[in-house]
Amino acid sequence: TTPSLPAPVEEPGQRPEPLPTPDPVVAGDVAVALYATPYPTVVQGSNISYRVTVSNRGAGPIDLATIDVSLPSTVQFISARTPQGSCAPERSGGVVHCRLGSIAAGRSVILTLVYKPIRADSLEISVLAYNLEGEDLDEENDHASNTITVLAPQANLASSLTNVNQTCRGTGAAQRCTISGRITISNSGTKASGAMRTNVLYVPSSSGGERLLRGLNVPAIAAGHTRVYTISRTLARGQRGAFVSVQVDVNRQVSEANENDNRVEMKLP
């Protein structure tokens, strides 16, 4: 038989010490979101307000939350407001730098940045958030961007008819009818309209063709303003009106955002 071998004797220090269990990582996680008002379009020269939310989604604190807001040369920086820390545009332009300080786990800081677009174009703003003095568990949520279309200022004309009436005297071929009413021409656009020709038309009850009741040479209308005209016209003997209408800018002299509301029509009593 084969003799059994004695069990090896372990000398002190020969057995490897177990590796220590690492402590769980407790760190902050910077995340950023970006929202614009108005959206998705804005008129050139009007302010855009951006709300930037910087959050800590981690289990530990963010030691020094920082964001860089990059913007093109087609916008003008107006202001930045933050409840903690401070923001300032870099002297070379193109970037607004904000240091927000510490953000505890589960907390957020909301900033408001205001810009003014100075050219009609596609406008993209991007934000990069990071922890300047500490760890950041997830860098995938550190960036946000927003694209807005900047529209050139335009006029937008519309007309309305109110207090419209038709009074008639006599009968048959001797009948005389007078059409009266109030015309309001408004410019709801963002640019003055320039002068225009506007026609007030009527359709006789005996014929289907439109006829000129009154022509108006309307001066320029500033953005957000109106012009009001009162009409009173007597028709030819024996005629009675069936409809009255207003056609604004008949020669299309004014560049508009929408020309679909340049005409209004009303049935006469």
mmCIF file of C-alpha atoms in Angstrom:
data_model
loop_
_atom_site.group_PDB
_atom_site.id
_atom_site.type_symbol
_atom_site.label_atom_id
_atom_site.label_comp_id
_atom_site.label_asym_id
_atom_site.label_seq_id
_atom_site.Cartn_x
_atom_site.Cartn_y
_atom_site.Cartn_z
ATOM 1 C CA THR A 1 0.000 0.000 0.000
ATOM 2 C CA THR A 2 1.002 3.537 -0.630
ATOM 3 C CA PRO A 3 1.712 5.370 2.566
ATOM 4 C CA SER A 4 -0.472 8.502 3.134
ATOM 5 C CA LEU A 5 1.230 11.820 3.011
ATOM 6 C CA PRO A 6 0.982 14.113 5.965
ATOM 7 C CA ALA A 7 -1.247 17.175 5.547
ATOM 8 C CA PRO A 8 0.695 20.294 4.668
ATOM 9 C CA VAL A 9 1.335 22.565 7.502
ATOM 10 C CA GLU A 10 0.464 26.162 6.807
ATOM 11 C CA GLU A 11 2.937 28.594 8.107
ATOM 12 C CA PRO A 12 1.608 31.845 9.522
ATOM 13 C CA GLY A 13 1.224 34.517 6.838
ATOM 14 C CA GLN A 14 1.032 32.047 3.939
ATOM 15 C CA ARG A 15 -2.785 32.132 3.575
ATOM 16 C CA PRO A 16 -3.861 35.170 1.501
ATOM 17 C CA GLU A 17 -5.896 37.712 3.372
ATOM 18 C CA PRO A 18 -9.437 38.227 1.971
ATOM 19 C CA LEU A 19 -9.875 41.400 -0.078
ATOM 20 C CA PRO A 20 -11.760 44.123 1.736
ATOM 21 C CA THR A 21 -15.308 44.796 0.527
ATOM 22 C CA PRO A 22 -15.298 48.146 -1.275
ATOM 23 C CA ASP A 23 -17.518 50.862 0.082
ATOM 24 C CA PRO A 24 -20.502 51.697 -2.157
ATOM 25 C CA VAL A 25 -19.939 54.707 -4.373
ATOM 26 C CA VAL A 26 -21.922 57.659 -3.056
ATOM 27 C CA ALA A 27 -21.686 60.478 -5.573
ATOM 28 C CA GLY A 28 -23.799 63.122 -7.234
ATOM 29 C CA ASP A 29 -25.281 62.853 -10.715
ATOM 30 C CA VAL A 30 -25.642 66.123 -12.600
ATOM 31 C CA ALA A 31 -28.589 66.249 -15.013
ATOM 32 C CA VAL A 32 -29.903 69.188 -17.051
ATOM 33 C CA ALA A 33 -33.134 70.039 -18.900
ATOM 34 C CA LEU A 34 -33.863 73.029 -21.148
ATOM 35 C CA TYR A 35 -37.221 74.626 -22.070
ATOM 36 C CA ALA A 36 -37.918 77.708 -24.211
ATOM 37 C CA THR A 37 -40.781 80.213 -24.247
ATOM 38 C CA PRO A 38 -42.103 80.966 -26.818
ATOM 39 C CA TYR A 39 -41.644 77.716 -28.725
ATOM 40 C CA PRO A 40 -41.207 76.562 -31.515
ATOM 41 C CA THR A 41 -41.165 79.979 -33.223
ATOM 42 C CA VAL A 42 -40.320 83.510 -32.165
ATOM 43 C CA VAL A 43 -40.293 86.820 -34.016
ATOM 44 C CA GLN A 44 -36.956 88.497 -34.609
ATOM 45 C CA GLY A 45 -36.365 91.183 -31.991
ATOM 46 C CA SER A 46 -38.619 89.525 -29.389
ATOM 47 C CA ASN A 47 -37.180 88.028 -26.203
ATOM 48 C CA ILE A 48 -36.852 84.271 -25.648
ATOM 49 C CA SER A 49 -36.915 82.977 -22.082
ATOM 50 C CA TYR A 50 -35.045 79.728 -21.381
ATOM 51 C CA ARG A 51 -35.686 77.752 -18.210
ATOM 52 C CA VAL A 52 -32.684 75.611 -17.310
ATOM 53 C CA THR A 53 -33.208 72.958 -14.616
ATOM 54 C CA VAL A 54 -30.025 71.500 -13.085
ATOM 55 C CA SER A 55 -30.773 68.446 -10.942
ATOM 56 C CA ASN A 56 -28.830 66.055 -8.734
ATOM 57 C CA ARG A 57 -30.106 62.532 -9.392
ATOM 58 C CA GLY A 58 -27.371 60.850 -7.406
ATOM 59 C CA ALA A 59 -27.183 59.696 -3.769
ATOM 60 C CA GLY A 60 -24.395 62.081 -2.841
ATOM 61 C CA PRO A 61 -24.010 65.842 -3.119
ATOM 62 C CA ILE A 62 -22.794 67.791 -6.110
ATOM 63 C CA ASP A 63 -19.928 69.875 -4.792
ATOM 64 C CA LEU A 64 -19.815 72.618 -7.425
ATOM 65 C CA ALA A 65 -22.529 72.451 -10.077
ATOM 66 C CA THR A 66 -21.541 74.375 -13.197
ATOM 67 C CA ILE A 67 -23.206 74.977 -16.560
ATOM 68 C CA ASP A 68 -22.015 76.416 -19.846
ATOM 69 C CA VAL A 69 -24.703 77.776 -22.176
ATOM 70 C CA SER A 70 -23.541 78.044 -25.783
ATOM 71 C CA LEU A 71 -25.348 80.384 -28.145
ATOM 72 C CA PRO A 72 -24.766 81.584 -31.718
ATOM 73 C CA SER A 73 -23.826 85.108 -32.746
ATOM 74 C CA THR A 74 -27.379 85.703 -34.009
ATOM 75 C CA VAL A 75 -28.705 86.329 -30.479
ATOM 76 C CA GLN A 76 -28.098 89.024 -27.889
ATOM 77 C CA PHE A 77 -27.717 88.092 -24.221
ATOM 78 C CA ILE A 78 -30.232 90.011 -22.083
ATOM 79 C CA SER A 79 -30.153 88.575 -18.569
ATOM 80 C CA ALA A 80 -29.603 85.537 -16.336
ATOM 81 C CA ARG A 81 -31.355 84.890 -13.053
ATOM 82 C CA THR A 82 -30.457 82.106 -10.611
ATOM 83 C CA PRO A 83 -31.551 81.451 -6.998
ATOM 84 C CA GLN A 84 -27.990 80.482 -6.026
ATOM 85 C CA GLY A 85 -24.548 81.110 -7.446
ATOM 86 C CA SER A 86 -23.996 83.488 -10.345
ATOM 87 C CA CYS A 87 -23.942 83.680 -14.154
ATOM 88 C CA ALA A 88 -21.944 85.836 -16.522
ATOM 89 C CA PRO A 89 -21.264 85.867 -20.269
ATOM 90 C CA GLU A 90 -17.674 85.308 -21.310
ATOM 91 C CA ARG A 91 -15.919 88.359 -22.700
ATOM 92 C CA SER A 92 -15.265 86.648 -26.008
ATOM 93 C CA GLY A 93 -19.010 85.977 -26.362
ATOM 94 C CA GLY A 94 -20.803 82.812 -27.351
ATOM 95 C CA VAL A 95 -20.959 81.222 -23.867
ATOM 96 C CA VAL A 96 -22.708 82.103 -20.612
ATOM 97 C CA HIS A 97 -20.953 80.494 -17.643
ATOM 98 C CA CYS A 98 -22.841 79.777 -14.378
ATOM 99 C CA ARG A 99 -21.429 78.472 -11.096
ATOM 100 C CA LEU A 100 -24.288 77.267 -8.931
ATOM 101 C CA GLY A 101 -22.482 75.865 -5.907
ATOM 102 C CA SER A 102 -23.536 72.713 -4.056
ATOM 103 C CA ILE A 103 -26.714 70.789 -4.848
ATOM 104 C CA ALA A 104 -27.866 68.126 -2.387
ATOM 105 C CA ALA A 105 -29.069 64.699 -3.522
ATOM 106 C CA GLY A 106 -32.550 64.864 -5.026
ATOM 107 C CA ARG A 107 -32.541 68.660 -5.273
ATOM 108 C CA SER A 108 -32.652 71.020 -8.274
ATOM 109 C CA VAL A 109 -31.755 74.585 -9.203
ATOM 110 C CA ILE A 110 -33.834 76.412 -11.836
ATOM 111 C CA LEU A 111 -32.286 79.271 -13.798
ATOM 112 C CA THR A 112 -33.901 81.699 -16.223
ATOM 113 C CA LEU A 113 -31.888 83.002 -19.168
ATOM 114 C CA VAL A 114 -33.227 85.633 -21.566
ATOM 115 C CA TYR A 115 -31.946 86.244 -25.098
ATOM 116 C CA LYS A 116 -33.056 88.349 -28.049
ATOM 117 C CA PRO A 117 -32.642 86.969 -31.609
ATOM 118 C CA ILE A 118 -31.335 89.617 -33.970
ATOM 119 C CA ARG A 119 -31.641 87.676 -37.236
ATOM 120 C CA ALA A 120 -34.287 85.444 -38.800
ATOM 121 C CA ASP A 121 -32.759 81.979 -38.794
ATOM 122 C CA SER A 122 -32.780 78.617 -37.046
ATOM 123 C CA LEU A 123 -31.584 79.188 -33.477
ATOM 124 C CA GLU A 124 -30.015 76.409 -31.384
ATOM 125 C CA ILE A 125 -29.062 76.828 -27.727
ATOM 126 C CA SER A 126 -27.112 74.080 -25.950
ATOM 127 C CA VAL A 127 -26.334 73.578 -22.251
ATOM 128 C CA LEU A 128 -23.569 71.489 -20.691
ATOM 129 C CA ALA A 129 -23.749 70.775 -16.946
ATOM 130 C CA TYR A 130 -20.983 69.219 -14.828
ATOM 131 C CA ASN A 131 -19.609 68.861 -11.314
ATOM 132 C CA LEU A 132 -16.492 71.003 -11.244
ATOM 133 C CA GLU A 133 -15.136 69.588 -7.956
ATOM 134 C CA GLY A 134 -16.313 66.007 -7.633
ATOM 135 C CA GLU A 135 -17.667 62.894 -9.286
ATOM 136 C CA ASP A 136 -20.561 62.666 -11.723
ATOM 137 C CA LEU A 137 -22.126 59.205 -11.901
ATOM 138 C CA ASP A 138 -23.743 59.577 -15.337
ATOM 139 C CA GLU A 139 -22.416 61.953 -17.973
ATOM 140 C CA GLU A 140 -25.071 60.958 -20.522
ATOM 141 C CA ASN A 141 -27.607 63.359 -19.011
ATOM 142 C CA ASP A 142 -25.259 66.347 -18.760
ATOM 143 C CA HIS A 143 -26.284 67.920 -22.069
ATOM 144 C CA ALA A 144 -29.481 69.478 -23.431
ATOM 145 C CA SER A 145 -30.296 71.551 -26.507
ATOM 146 C CA ASN A 146 -33.228 73.427 -27.995
ATOM 147 C CA THR A 147 -33.919 74.677 -31.525
ATOM 148 C CA ILE A 148 -36.286 77.536 -32.357
ATOM 149 C CA THR A 149 -37.206 79.095 -35.687
ATOM 150 C CA VAL A 150 -36.782 82.878 -35.699
ATOM 151 C CA LEU A 151 -39.261 84.575 -38.042
ATOM 152 C CA ALA A 152 -38.766 87.928 -39.732
ATOM 153 C CA PRO A 153 -41.250 90.622 -38.606
ATOM 154 C CA GLN A 154 -44.328 90.840 -40.843
ATOM 155 C CA ALA A 155 -47.624 92.663 -40.948
ATOM 156 C CA ASN A 156 -50.863 90.722 -40.608
ATOM 157 C CA LEU A 157 -53.963 92.580 -41.800
ATOM 158 C CA ALA A 158 -57.600 91.758 -41.152
ATOM 159 C CA SER A 159 -60.911 93.562 -41.571
ATOM 160 C CA SER A 160 -64.284 93.476 -39.851
ATOM 161 C CA LEU A 161 -67.737 94.928 -40.539
ATOM 162 C CA THR A 162 -69.995 96.153 -37.739
ATOM 163 C CA ASN A 163 -73.194 98.211 -37.447
ATOM 164 C CA VAL A 164 -74.044 97.353 -41.051
ATOM 165 C CA ASN A 165 -77.469 98.511 -42.184
ATOM 166 C CA GLN A 166 -79.472 99.173 -45.359
ATOM 167 C CA THR A 167 -82.336 101.650 -45.429
ATOM 168 C CA CYS A 168 -84.581 102.013 -48.467
ATOM 169 C CA ARG A 169 -87.224 104.530 -49.508
ATOM 170 C CA GLY A 170 -89.725 104.217 -52.275
ATOM 171 C CA THR A 171 -90.536 101.192 -54.402
ATOM 172 C CA GLY A 172 -89.759 99.752 -57.796
ATOM 173 C CA ALA A 173 -87.573 101.785 -60.132
ATOM 174 C CA ALA A 174 -87.819 104.823 -57.832
ATOM 175 C CA GLN A 175 -86.464 103.013 -54.805
ATOM 176 C CA ARG A 176 -83.320 104.505 -53.222
ATOM 177 C CA CYS A 177 -81.285 102.396 -50.760
ATOM 178 C CA THR A 178 -78.411 103.528 -48.547
ATOM 179 C CA ILE A 179 -75.815 101.116 -47.156
ATOM 180 C CA SER A 180 -74.025 102.174 -43.985
ATOM 181 C CA GLY A 181 -71.670 100.583 -41.502
ATOM 182 C CA ARG A 182 -68.340 100.620 -39.746
ATOM 183 C CA ILE A 183 -65.122 99.097 -41.115
ATOM 184 C CA THR A 184 -62.193 98.206 -38.869
ATOM 185 C CA ILE A 185 -58.827 97.350 -40.418
ATOM 186 C CA SER A 186 -56.323 95.901 -37.951
ATOM 187 C CA ASN A 187 -52.678 94.880 -38.038
ATOM 188 C CA SER A 188 -52.014 92.037 -35.610
ATOM 189 C CA GLY A 189 -48.521 91.439 -37.010
ATOM 190 C CA THR A 190 -45.132 92.469 -35.720
ATOM 191 C CA LYS A 191 -44.327 95.067 -38.378
ATOM 192 C CA ALA A 192 -46.024 98.195 -39.746
ATOM 193 C CA SER A 193 -48.089 97.461 -42.839
ATOM 194 C CA GLY A 194 -47.333 100.344 -45.191
ATOM 195 C CA ALA A 195 -50.055 102.116 -47.182
ATOM 196 C CA MET A 196 -52.633 100.052 -49.062
ATOM 197 C CA ARG A 197 -55.763 100.248 -51.202
ATOM 198 C CA THR A 198 -58.929 98.788 -49.672
ATOM 199 C CA ASN A 199 -62.262 98.400 -51.465
ATOM 200 C CA VAL A 200 -65.754 98.210 -50.024
ATOM 201 C CA LEU A 201 -67.947 96.238 -52.439
ATOM 202 C CA TYR A 202 -71.606 95.314 -52.674
ATOM 203 C CA VAL A 203 -73.646 92.810 -54.664
ATOM 204 C CA PRO A 204 -77.036 94.083 -55.923
ATOM 205 C CA SER A 205 -79.981 91.806 -55.223
ATOM 206 C CA SER A 206 -80.855 91.890 -58.928
ATOM 207 C CA SER A 207 -77.371 90.906 -60.153
ATOM 208 C CA GLY A 208 -74.631 88.544 -59.029
ATOM 209 C CA GLY A 209 -71.665 90.798 -59.865
ATOM 210 C CA GLU A 210 -69.773 92.822 -57.263
ATOM 211 C CA ARG A 211 -69.724 96.591 -57.574
ATOM 212 C CA LEU A 212 -67.600 99.221 -55.898
ATOM 213 C CA LEU A 213 -69.293 100.961 -53.014
ATOM 214 C CA ARG A 214 -66.291 102.937 -51.753
ATOM 215 C CA GLY A 215 -62.528 102.877 -52.228
ATOM 216 C CA LEU A 216 -60.222 103.633 -49.297
ATOM 217 C CA ASN A 217 -56.597 104.759 -49.456
ATOM 218 C CA VAL A 218 -55.470 103.406 -46.091
ATOM 219 C CA PRO A 219 -52.233 104.809 -44.630
ATOM 220 C CA ALA A 220 -49.690 102.584 -42.902
ATOM 221 C CA ILE A 221 -50.941 100.772 -39.797
ATOM 222 C CA ALA A 222 -48.432 100.194 -37.003
ATOM 223 C CA ALA A 223 -48.101 96.744 -35.482
ATOM 224 C CA GLY A 224 -50.894 96.119 -33.002
ATOM 225 C CA HIS A 225 -52.969 99.103 -34.184
ATOM 226 C CA THR A 226 -56.221 99.625 -36.107
ATOM 227 C CA ARG A 227 -57.934 102.138 -38.358
ATOM 228 C CA VAL A 228 -61.694 102.647 -38.347
ATOM 229 C CA TYR A 229 -63.836 104.022 -41.205
ATOM 230 C CA THR A 230 -67.520 104.833 -41.355
ATOM 231 C CA ILE A 231 -69.295 104.339 -44.685
ATOM 232 C CA SER A 232 -72.652 105.587 -45.951
ATOM 233 C CA ARG A 233 -73.380 105.251 -49.669
ATOM 234 C CA THR A 234 -76.635 105.567 -51.592
ATOM 235 C CA LEU A 235 -77.110 103.138 -54.455
ATOM 236 C CA ALA A 236 -78.476 103.938 -57.900
ATOM 237 C CA ARG A 237 -82.244 104.164 -58.258
ATOM 238 C CA GLY A 238 -84.002 100.828 -58.281
ATOM 239 C CA GLN A 239 -81.026 98.970 -56.734
ATOM 240 C CA ARG A 240 -80.970 97.131 -53.443
ATOM 241 C CA GLY A 241 -77.898 95.482 -51.942
ATOM 242 C CA ALA A 242 -77.772 91.760 -51.117
ATOM 243 C CA PHE A 243 -74.237 91.530 -49.710
ATOM 244 C CA VAL A 244 -71.460 93.931 -48.682
ATOM 245 C CA SER A 245 -67.789 93.010 -48.395
ATOM 246 C CA VAL A 246 -64.397 94.536 -47.591
ATOM 247 C CA GLN A 247 -61.226 93.563 -49.445
ATOM 248 C CA VAL A 248 -58.066 94.789 -47.687
ATOM 249 C CA ASP A 249 -54.906 95.479 -49.694
ATOM 250 C CA VAL A 250 -56.478 94.688 -53.065
ATOM 251 C CA ASN A 251 -53.197 95.329 -54.912
ATOM 252 C CA ARG A 252 -51.184 93.153 -52.498
ATOM 253 C CA GLN A 253 -48.765 95.915 -51.656
ATOM 254 C CA VAL A 254 -48.163 94.628 -48.128
ATOM 255 C CA SER A 255 -46.103 91.540 -47.314
ATOM 256 C CA GLU A 256 -48.138 89.574 -44.764
ATOM 257 C CA ALA A 257 -47.855 86.517 -42.569
ATOM 258 C CA ASN A 258 -51.396 85.482 -43.552
ATOM 259 C CA GLU A 259 -53.593 86.906 -46.309
ATOM 260 C CA ASN A 260 -56.549 84.576 -45.715
ATOM 261 C CA ASP A 261 -58.345 87.056 -43.443
ATOM 262 C CA ASN A 262 -58.033 90.098 -45.728
ATOM 263 C CA ARG A 263 -61.629 89.758 -46.921
ATOM 264 C CA VAL A 264 -64.865 89.800 -44.947
ATOM 265 C CA GLU A 265 -68.437 89.568 -46.286
ATOM 266 C CA MET A 266 -71.849 90.172 -44.718
ATOM 267 C CA LYS A 267 -75.417 89.723 -45.870
ATOM 268 C CA LEU A 268 -77.415 92.964 -45.953
ATOM 269 C CA PRO A 269 -80.753 93.275 -44.178
#
